[in-house]
mmCIF file of C-alpha atoms and ligand atoms in Angstrom:
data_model
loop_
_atom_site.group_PDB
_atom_site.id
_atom_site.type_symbol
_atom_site.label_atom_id
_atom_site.label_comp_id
_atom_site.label_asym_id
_atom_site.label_seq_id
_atom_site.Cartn_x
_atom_site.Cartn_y
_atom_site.Cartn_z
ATOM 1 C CA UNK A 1 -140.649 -34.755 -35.385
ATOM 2 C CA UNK A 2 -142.586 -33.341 -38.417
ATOM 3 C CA UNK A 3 -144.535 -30.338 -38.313
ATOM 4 C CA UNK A 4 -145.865 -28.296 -40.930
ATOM 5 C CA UNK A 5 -143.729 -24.918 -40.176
ATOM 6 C CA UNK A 6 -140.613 -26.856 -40.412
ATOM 7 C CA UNK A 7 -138.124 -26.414 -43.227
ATOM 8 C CA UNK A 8 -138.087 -27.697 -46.583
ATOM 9 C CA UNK A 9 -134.850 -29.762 -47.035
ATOM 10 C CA UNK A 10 -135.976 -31.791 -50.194
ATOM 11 C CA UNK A 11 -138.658 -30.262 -52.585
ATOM 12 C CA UNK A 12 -139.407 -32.654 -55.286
ATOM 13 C CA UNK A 13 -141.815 -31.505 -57.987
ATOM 14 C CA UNK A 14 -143.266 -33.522 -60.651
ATOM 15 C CA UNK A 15 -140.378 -35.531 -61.554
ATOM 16 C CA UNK A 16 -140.338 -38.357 -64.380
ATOM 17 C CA UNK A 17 -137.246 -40.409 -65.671
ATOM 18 C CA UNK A 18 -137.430 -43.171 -68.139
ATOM 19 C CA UNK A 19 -135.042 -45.564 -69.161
ATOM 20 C CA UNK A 20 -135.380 -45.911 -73.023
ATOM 21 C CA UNK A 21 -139.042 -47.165 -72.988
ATOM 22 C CA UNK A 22 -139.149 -47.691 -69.456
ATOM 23 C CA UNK A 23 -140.860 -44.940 -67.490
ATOM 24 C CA UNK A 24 -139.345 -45.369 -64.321
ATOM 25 C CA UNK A 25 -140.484 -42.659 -62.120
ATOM 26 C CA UNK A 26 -144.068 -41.124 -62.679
ATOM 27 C CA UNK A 27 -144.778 -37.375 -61.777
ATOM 28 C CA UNK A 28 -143.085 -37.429 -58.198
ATOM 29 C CA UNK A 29 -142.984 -34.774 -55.874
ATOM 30 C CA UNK A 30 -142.542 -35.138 -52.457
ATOM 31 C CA UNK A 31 -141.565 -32.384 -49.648
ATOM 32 C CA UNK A 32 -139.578 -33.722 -46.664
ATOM 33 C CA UNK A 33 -139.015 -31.067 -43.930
ATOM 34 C CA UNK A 34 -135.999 -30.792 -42.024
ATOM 35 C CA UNK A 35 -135.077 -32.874 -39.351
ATOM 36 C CA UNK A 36 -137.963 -35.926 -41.116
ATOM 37 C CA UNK A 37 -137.428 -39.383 -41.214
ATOM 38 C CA UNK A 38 -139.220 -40.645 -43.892
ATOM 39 C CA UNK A 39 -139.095 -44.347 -44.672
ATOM 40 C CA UNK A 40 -139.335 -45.465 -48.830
ATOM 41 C CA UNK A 41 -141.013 -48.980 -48.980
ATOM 42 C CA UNK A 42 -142.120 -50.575 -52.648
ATOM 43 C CA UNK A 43 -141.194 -53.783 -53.907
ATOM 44 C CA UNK A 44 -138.053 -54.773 -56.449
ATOM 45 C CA UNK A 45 -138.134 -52.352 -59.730
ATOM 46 C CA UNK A 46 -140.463 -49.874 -58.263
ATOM 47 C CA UNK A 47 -138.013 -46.818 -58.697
ATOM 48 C CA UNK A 48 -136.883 -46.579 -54.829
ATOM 49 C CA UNK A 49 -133.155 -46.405 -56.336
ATOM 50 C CA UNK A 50 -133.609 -44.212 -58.924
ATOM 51 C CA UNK A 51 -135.139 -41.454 -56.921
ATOM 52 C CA UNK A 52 -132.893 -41.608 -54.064
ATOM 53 C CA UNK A 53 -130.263 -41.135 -56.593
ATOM 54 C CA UNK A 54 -131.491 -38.194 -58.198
ATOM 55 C CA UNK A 55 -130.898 -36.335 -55.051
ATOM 56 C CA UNK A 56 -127.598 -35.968 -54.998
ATOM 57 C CA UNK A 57 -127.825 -35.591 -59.072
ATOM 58 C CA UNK A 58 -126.307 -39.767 -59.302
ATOM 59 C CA UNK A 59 -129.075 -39.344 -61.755
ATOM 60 C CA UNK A 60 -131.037 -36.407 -63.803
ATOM 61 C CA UNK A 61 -134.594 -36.115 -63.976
ATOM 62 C CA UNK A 62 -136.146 -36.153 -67.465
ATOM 63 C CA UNK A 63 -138.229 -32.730 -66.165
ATOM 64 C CA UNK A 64 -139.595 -31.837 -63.082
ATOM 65 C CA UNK A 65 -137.837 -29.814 -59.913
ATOM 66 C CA UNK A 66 -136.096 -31.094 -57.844
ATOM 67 C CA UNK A 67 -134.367 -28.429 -54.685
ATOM 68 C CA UNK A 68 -132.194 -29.805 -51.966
ATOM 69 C CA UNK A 69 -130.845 -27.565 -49.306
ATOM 70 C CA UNK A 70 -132.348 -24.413 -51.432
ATOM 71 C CA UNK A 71 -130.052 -25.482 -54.117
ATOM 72 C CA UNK A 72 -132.338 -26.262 -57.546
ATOM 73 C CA UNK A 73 -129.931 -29.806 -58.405
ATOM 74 C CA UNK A 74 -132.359 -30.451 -61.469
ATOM 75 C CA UNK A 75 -130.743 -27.210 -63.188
ATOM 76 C CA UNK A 76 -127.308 -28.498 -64.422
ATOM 77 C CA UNK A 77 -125.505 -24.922 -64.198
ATOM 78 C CA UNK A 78 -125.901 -26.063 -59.871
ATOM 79 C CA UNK A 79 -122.622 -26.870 -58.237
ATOM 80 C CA UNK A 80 -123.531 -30.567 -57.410
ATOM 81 C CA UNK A 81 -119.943 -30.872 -55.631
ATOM 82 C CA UNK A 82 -121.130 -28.295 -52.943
ATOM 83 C CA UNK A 83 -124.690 -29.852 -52.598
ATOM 84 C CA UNK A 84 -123.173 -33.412 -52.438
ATOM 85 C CA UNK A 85 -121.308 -32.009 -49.331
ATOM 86 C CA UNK A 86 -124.177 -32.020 -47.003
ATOM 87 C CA UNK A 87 -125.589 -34.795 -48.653
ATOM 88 C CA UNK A 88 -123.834 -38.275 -46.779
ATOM 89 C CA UNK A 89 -125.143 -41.613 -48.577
ATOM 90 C CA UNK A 90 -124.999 -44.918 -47.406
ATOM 91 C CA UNK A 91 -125.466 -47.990 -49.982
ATOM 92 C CA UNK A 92 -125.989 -51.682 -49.803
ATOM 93 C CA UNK A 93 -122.542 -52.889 -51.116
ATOM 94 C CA UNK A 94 -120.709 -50.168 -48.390
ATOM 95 C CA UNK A 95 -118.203 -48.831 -50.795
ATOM 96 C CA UNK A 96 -115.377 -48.620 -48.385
ATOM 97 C CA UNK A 97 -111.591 -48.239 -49.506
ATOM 98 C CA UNK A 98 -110.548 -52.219 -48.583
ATOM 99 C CA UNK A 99 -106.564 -51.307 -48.644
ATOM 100 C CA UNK A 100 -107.025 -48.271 -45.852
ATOM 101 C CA UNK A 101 -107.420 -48.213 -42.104
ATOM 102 C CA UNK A 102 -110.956 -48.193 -40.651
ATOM 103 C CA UNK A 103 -109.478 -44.207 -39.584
ATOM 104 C CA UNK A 104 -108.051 -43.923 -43.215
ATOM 105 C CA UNK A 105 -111.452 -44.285 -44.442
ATOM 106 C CA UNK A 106 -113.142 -42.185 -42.020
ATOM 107 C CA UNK A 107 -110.752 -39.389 -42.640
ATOM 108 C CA UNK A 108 -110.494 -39.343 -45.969
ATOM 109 C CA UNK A 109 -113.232 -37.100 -47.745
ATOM 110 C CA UNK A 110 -113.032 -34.112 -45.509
ATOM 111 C CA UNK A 111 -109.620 -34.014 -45.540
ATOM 112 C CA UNK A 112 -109.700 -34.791 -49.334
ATOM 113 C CA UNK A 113 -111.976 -31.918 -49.660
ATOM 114 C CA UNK A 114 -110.230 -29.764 -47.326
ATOM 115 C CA UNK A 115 -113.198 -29.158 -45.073
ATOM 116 C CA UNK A 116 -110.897 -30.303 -42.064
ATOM 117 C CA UNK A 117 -106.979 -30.863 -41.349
ATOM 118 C CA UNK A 118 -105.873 -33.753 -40.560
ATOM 119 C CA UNK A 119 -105.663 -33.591 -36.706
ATOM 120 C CA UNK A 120 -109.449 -32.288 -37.171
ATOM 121 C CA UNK A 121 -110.411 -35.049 -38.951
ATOM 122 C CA UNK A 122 -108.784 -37.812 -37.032
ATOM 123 C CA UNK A 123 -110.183 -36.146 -33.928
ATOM 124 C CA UNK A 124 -113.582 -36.091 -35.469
ATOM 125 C CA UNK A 125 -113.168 -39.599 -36.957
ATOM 126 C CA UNK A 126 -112.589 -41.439 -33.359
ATOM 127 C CA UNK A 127 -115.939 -39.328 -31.874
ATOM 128 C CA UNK A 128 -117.773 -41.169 -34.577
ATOM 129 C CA UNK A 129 -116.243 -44.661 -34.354
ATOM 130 C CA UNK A 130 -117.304 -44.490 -30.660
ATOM 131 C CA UNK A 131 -120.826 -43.600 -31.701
ATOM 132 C CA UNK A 132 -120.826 -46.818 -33.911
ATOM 133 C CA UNK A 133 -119.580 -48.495 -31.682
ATOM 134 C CA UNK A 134 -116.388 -49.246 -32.967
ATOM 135 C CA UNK A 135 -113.987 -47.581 -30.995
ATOM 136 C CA UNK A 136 -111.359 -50.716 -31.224
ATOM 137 C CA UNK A 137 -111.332 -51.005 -34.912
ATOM 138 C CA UNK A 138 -109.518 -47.509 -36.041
ATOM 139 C CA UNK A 139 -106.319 -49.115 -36.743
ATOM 140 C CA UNK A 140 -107.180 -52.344 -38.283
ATOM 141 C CA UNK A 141 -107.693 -53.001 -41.866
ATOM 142 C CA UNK A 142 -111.505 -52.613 -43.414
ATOM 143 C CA UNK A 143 -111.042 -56.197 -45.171
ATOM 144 C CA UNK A 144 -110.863 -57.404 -41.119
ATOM 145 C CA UNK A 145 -114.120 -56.539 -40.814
ATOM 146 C CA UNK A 146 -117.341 -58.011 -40.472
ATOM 147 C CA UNK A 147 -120.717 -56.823 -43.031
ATOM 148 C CA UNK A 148 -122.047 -55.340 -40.437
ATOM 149 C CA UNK A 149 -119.662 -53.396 -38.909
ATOM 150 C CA UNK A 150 -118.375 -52.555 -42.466
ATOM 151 C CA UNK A 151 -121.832 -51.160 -43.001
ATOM 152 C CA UNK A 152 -121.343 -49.033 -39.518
ATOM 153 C CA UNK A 153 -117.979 -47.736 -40.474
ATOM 154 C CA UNK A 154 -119.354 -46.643 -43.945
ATOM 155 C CA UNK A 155 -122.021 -44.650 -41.748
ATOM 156 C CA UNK A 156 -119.234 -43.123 -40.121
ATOM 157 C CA UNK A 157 -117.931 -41.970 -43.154
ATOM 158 C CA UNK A 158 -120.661 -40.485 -44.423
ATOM 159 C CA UNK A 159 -121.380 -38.652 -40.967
ATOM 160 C CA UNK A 160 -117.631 -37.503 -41.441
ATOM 161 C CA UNK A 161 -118.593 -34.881 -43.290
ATOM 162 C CA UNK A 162 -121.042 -33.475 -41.043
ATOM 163 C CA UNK A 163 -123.788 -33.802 -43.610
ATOM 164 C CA UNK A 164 -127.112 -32.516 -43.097
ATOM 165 C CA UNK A 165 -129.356 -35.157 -44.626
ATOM 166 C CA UNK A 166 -128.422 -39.091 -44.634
ATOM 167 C CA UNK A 167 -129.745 -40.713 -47.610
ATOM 168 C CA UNK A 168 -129.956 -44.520 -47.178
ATOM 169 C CA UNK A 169 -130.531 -47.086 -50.079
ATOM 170 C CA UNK A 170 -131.289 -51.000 -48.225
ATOM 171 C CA UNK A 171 -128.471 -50.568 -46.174
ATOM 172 C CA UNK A 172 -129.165 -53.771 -44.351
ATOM 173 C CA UNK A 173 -129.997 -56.228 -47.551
ATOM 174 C CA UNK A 174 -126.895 -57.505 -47.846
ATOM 175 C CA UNK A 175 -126.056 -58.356 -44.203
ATOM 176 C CA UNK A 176 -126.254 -61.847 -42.289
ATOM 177 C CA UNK A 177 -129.282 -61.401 -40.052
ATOM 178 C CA UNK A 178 -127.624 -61.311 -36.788
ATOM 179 C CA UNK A 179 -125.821 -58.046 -37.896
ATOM 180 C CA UNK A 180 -128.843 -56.214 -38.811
ATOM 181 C CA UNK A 181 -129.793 -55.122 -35.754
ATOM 182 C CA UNK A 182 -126.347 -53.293 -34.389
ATOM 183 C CA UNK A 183 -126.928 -51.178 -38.138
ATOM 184 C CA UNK A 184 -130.507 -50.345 -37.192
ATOM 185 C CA UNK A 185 -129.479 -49.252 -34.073
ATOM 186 C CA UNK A 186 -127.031 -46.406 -35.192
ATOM 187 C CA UNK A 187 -129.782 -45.331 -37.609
ATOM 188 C CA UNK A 188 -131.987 -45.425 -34.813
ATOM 189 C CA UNK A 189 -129.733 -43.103 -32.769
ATOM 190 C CA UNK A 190 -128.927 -40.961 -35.926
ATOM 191 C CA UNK A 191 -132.776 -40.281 -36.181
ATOM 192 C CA UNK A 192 -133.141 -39.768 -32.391
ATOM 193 C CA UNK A 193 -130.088 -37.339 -33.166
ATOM 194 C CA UNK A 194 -132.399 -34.945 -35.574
ATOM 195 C CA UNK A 195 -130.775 -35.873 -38.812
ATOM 196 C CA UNK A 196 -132.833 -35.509 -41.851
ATOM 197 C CA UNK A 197 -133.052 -39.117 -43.332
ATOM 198 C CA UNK A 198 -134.509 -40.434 -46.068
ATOM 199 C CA UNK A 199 -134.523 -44.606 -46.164
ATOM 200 C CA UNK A 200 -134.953 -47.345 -48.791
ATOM 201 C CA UNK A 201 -135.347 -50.551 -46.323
ATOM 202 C CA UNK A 202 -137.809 -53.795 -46.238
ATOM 203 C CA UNK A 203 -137.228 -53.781 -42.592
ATOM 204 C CA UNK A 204 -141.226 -53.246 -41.551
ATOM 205 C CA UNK A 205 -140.259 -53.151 -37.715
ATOM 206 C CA UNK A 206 -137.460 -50.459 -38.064
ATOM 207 C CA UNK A 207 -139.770 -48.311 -40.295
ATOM 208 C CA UNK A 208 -142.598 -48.169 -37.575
ATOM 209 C CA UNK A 209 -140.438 -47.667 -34.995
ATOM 210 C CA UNK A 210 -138.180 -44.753 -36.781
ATOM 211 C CA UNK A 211 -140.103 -43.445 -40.108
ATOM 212 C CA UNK A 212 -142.189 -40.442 -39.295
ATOM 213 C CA UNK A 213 -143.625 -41.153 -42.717
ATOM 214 C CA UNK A 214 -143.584 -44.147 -45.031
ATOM 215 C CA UNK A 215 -144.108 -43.461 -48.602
ATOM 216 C CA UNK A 216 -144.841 -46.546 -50.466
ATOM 217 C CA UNK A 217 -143.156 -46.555 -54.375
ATOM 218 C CA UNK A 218 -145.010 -48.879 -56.725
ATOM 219 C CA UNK A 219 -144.778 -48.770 -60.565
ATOM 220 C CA UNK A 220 -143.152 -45.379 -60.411
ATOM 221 C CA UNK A 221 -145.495 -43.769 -58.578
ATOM 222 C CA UNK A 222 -146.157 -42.918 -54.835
ATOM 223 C CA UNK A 223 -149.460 -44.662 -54.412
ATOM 224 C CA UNK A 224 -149.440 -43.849 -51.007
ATOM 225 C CA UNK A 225 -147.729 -42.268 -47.894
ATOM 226 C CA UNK A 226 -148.469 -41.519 -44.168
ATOM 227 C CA UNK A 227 -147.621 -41.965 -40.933
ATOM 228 C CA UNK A 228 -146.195 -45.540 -39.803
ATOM 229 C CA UNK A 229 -149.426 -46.517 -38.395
ATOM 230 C CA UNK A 230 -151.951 -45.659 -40.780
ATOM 231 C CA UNK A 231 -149.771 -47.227 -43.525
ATOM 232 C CA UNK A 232 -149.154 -49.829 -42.015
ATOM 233 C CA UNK A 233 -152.538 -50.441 -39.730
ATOM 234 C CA UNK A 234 -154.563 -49.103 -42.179
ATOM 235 C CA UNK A 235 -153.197 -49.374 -45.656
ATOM 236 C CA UNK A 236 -156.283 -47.808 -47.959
ATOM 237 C CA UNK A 237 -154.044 -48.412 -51.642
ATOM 238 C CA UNK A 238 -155.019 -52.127 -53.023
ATOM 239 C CA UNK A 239 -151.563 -52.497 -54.113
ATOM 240 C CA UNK A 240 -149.934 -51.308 -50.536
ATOM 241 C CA UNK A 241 -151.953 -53.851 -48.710
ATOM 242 C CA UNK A 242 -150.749 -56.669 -51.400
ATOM 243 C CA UNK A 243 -147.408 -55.790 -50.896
ATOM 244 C CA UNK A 244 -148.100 -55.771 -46.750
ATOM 245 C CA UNK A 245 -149.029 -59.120 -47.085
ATOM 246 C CA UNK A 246 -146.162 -60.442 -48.722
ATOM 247 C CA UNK A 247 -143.086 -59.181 -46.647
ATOM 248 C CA UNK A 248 -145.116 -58.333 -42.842
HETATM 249 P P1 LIG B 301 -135.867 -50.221 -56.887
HETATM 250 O O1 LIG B 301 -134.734 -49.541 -56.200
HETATM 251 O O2 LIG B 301 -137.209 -49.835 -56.363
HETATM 252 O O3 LIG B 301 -135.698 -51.712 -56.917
HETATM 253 P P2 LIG B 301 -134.744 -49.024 -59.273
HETATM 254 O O4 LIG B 301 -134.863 -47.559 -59.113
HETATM 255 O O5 LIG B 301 -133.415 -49.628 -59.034
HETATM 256 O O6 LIG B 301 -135.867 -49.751 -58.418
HETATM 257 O O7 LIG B 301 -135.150 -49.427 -60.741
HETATM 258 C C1 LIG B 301 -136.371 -49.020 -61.346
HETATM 259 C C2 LIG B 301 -136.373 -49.464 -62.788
HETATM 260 O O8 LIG B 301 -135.367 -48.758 -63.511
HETATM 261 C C3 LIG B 301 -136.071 -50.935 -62.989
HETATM 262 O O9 LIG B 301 -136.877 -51.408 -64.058
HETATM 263 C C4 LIG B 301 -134.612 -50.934 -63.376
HETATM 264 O O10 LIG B 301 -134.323 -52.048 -64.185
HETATM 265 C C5 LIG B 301 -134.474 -49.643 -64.144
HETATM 266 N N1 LIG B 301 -133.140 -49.032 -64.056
HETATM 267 C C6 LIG B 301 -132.555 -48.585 -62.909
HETATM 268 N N2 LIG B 301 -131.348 -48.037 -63.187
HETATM 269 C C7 LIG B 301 -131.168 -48.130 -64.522
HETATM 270 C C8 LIG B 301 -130.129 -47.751 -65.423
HETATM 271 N N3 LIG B 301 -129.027 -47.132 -64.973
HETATM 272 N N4 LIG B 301 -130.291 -48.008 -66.746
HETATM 273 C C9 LIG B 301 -131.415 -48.615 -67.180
HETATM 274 N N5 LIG B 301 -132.430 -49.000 -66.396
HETATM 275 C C10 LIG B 301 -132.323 -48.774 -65.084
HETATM 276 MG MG1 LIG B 302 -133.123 -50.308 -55.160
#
């Protein structure tokens, strides 16, 4: 879905971040165009989190640029609260509010934020329950539910707010294997869709299927990125094609 005239939705220029001694992200910069799905693959440590993080400013850069939207969210002066707006993220531990509804949930951040009333918002939470397929859950309680369909419901959520990019950090690692699959599948459709996503996942199949580029995170550093195929088929980094070995 890439193409070179497309919009800029994420500029990221020559970022670095360290820890205390530990330099955890290494001169990034990365552009991904609007409507991309690009797919972050690396193994434990390598700084996936961190830099997923510092796009909706969960984290500051040590220096570097860093522009979301046409917003500049490395300058602190930036209203983060306006840029978070259009930013929906979806974590491995779900975050859901256990003592609401499935609906309560759903509802809650754009009527919080008074994007919509609440008819709006209960209107618009339904329309995406049925596109998670979880049309018969809006009344019951979130500690009812299965991982996965926890996970699909936090999706919903995020989509709630009619974001414009979908950041998502191994949004399947902490799901029993047979509910991986109905999680994919929304993504799947959500990419299909046109949203802008950007995806921290060791699920190789999903990525070649869905990314339209894998970048590959190793000791800070992209070492390399590409399309699906010639990342995977034809890995040229010696540390890529270690890592290939170990999880394909
Ligand atoms: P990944 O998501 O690729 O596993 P992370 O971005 O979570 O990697 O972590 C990269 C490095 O930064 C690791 O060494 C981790 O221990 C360290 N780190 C991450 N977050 C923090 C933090 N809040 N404070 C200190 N160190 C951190
Ligand atoms: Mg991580």
């Amino acid at each position: 879905m890439s193409n070179a005239q497309a919009k800029v939705k994420v500029h990221v220029e020559k970022v670095n971040k360290s820890y205390g001694d530990n330099h955890v992200l290494r001169d990034i910069s990365l552009d991904i165009a609007e409507n991309e799905v690009v797919v972050m693959i690396g193994p434990s440590g390598s700084g996936k989190s961190t830099f997923l993080r510092m796009l909706n400013q969960l984290e500051m850069p040590d220096d570097g640029t860093i522009v979301v939207d046409g917003f500049n969210i490395s300058d602190k002066s930036t209203d983060i609260n306006k840029v978070r707006e259009n930013i929906g993220m979806v974590f491995q531990s779900f975050n859901l509010f256990n003592n609401y509804s499935v609906l309560e949930n759903i509802m809650l951040a754009p009527v919080e934020t008074g994007k919509m009333n609440k008819a709006a918002a209960e209107t618009k939470a339904r329309q995406l329950l049925d596109t998670v397929g979880l049309s018969e859950k809006a009344d019951v309680s979130v500690n009812s539910l299965s991982g996965g369909q926890k996970q699909r419901i936090a999706i919903a959520r995020a989509l709630a707010m009619e974001p414009d990019i979908m950041l998502f950090d191994e949004p399947t690692s902490a799901l029993d294997p047979e509910m991986v699959g109905d999680v994919l599948e929304v993504m799947k459709n959500l990419a299909e869709s046109g949203m802008t996503m950007i995806i921290v996942t060791h699920e190789m199949g999903f990525a070649k299927q869905v990314a339209d580029r894998v970048v590959f995170f190793e000791s800070g550093k992209i070492q390399e990125s590409g399309a699906p195929k010639q990342v995977f088929d034809a890995p040229k980094n010696e540390r890529l094609q270690e890592f290939l070995s170990k999880v394909m």
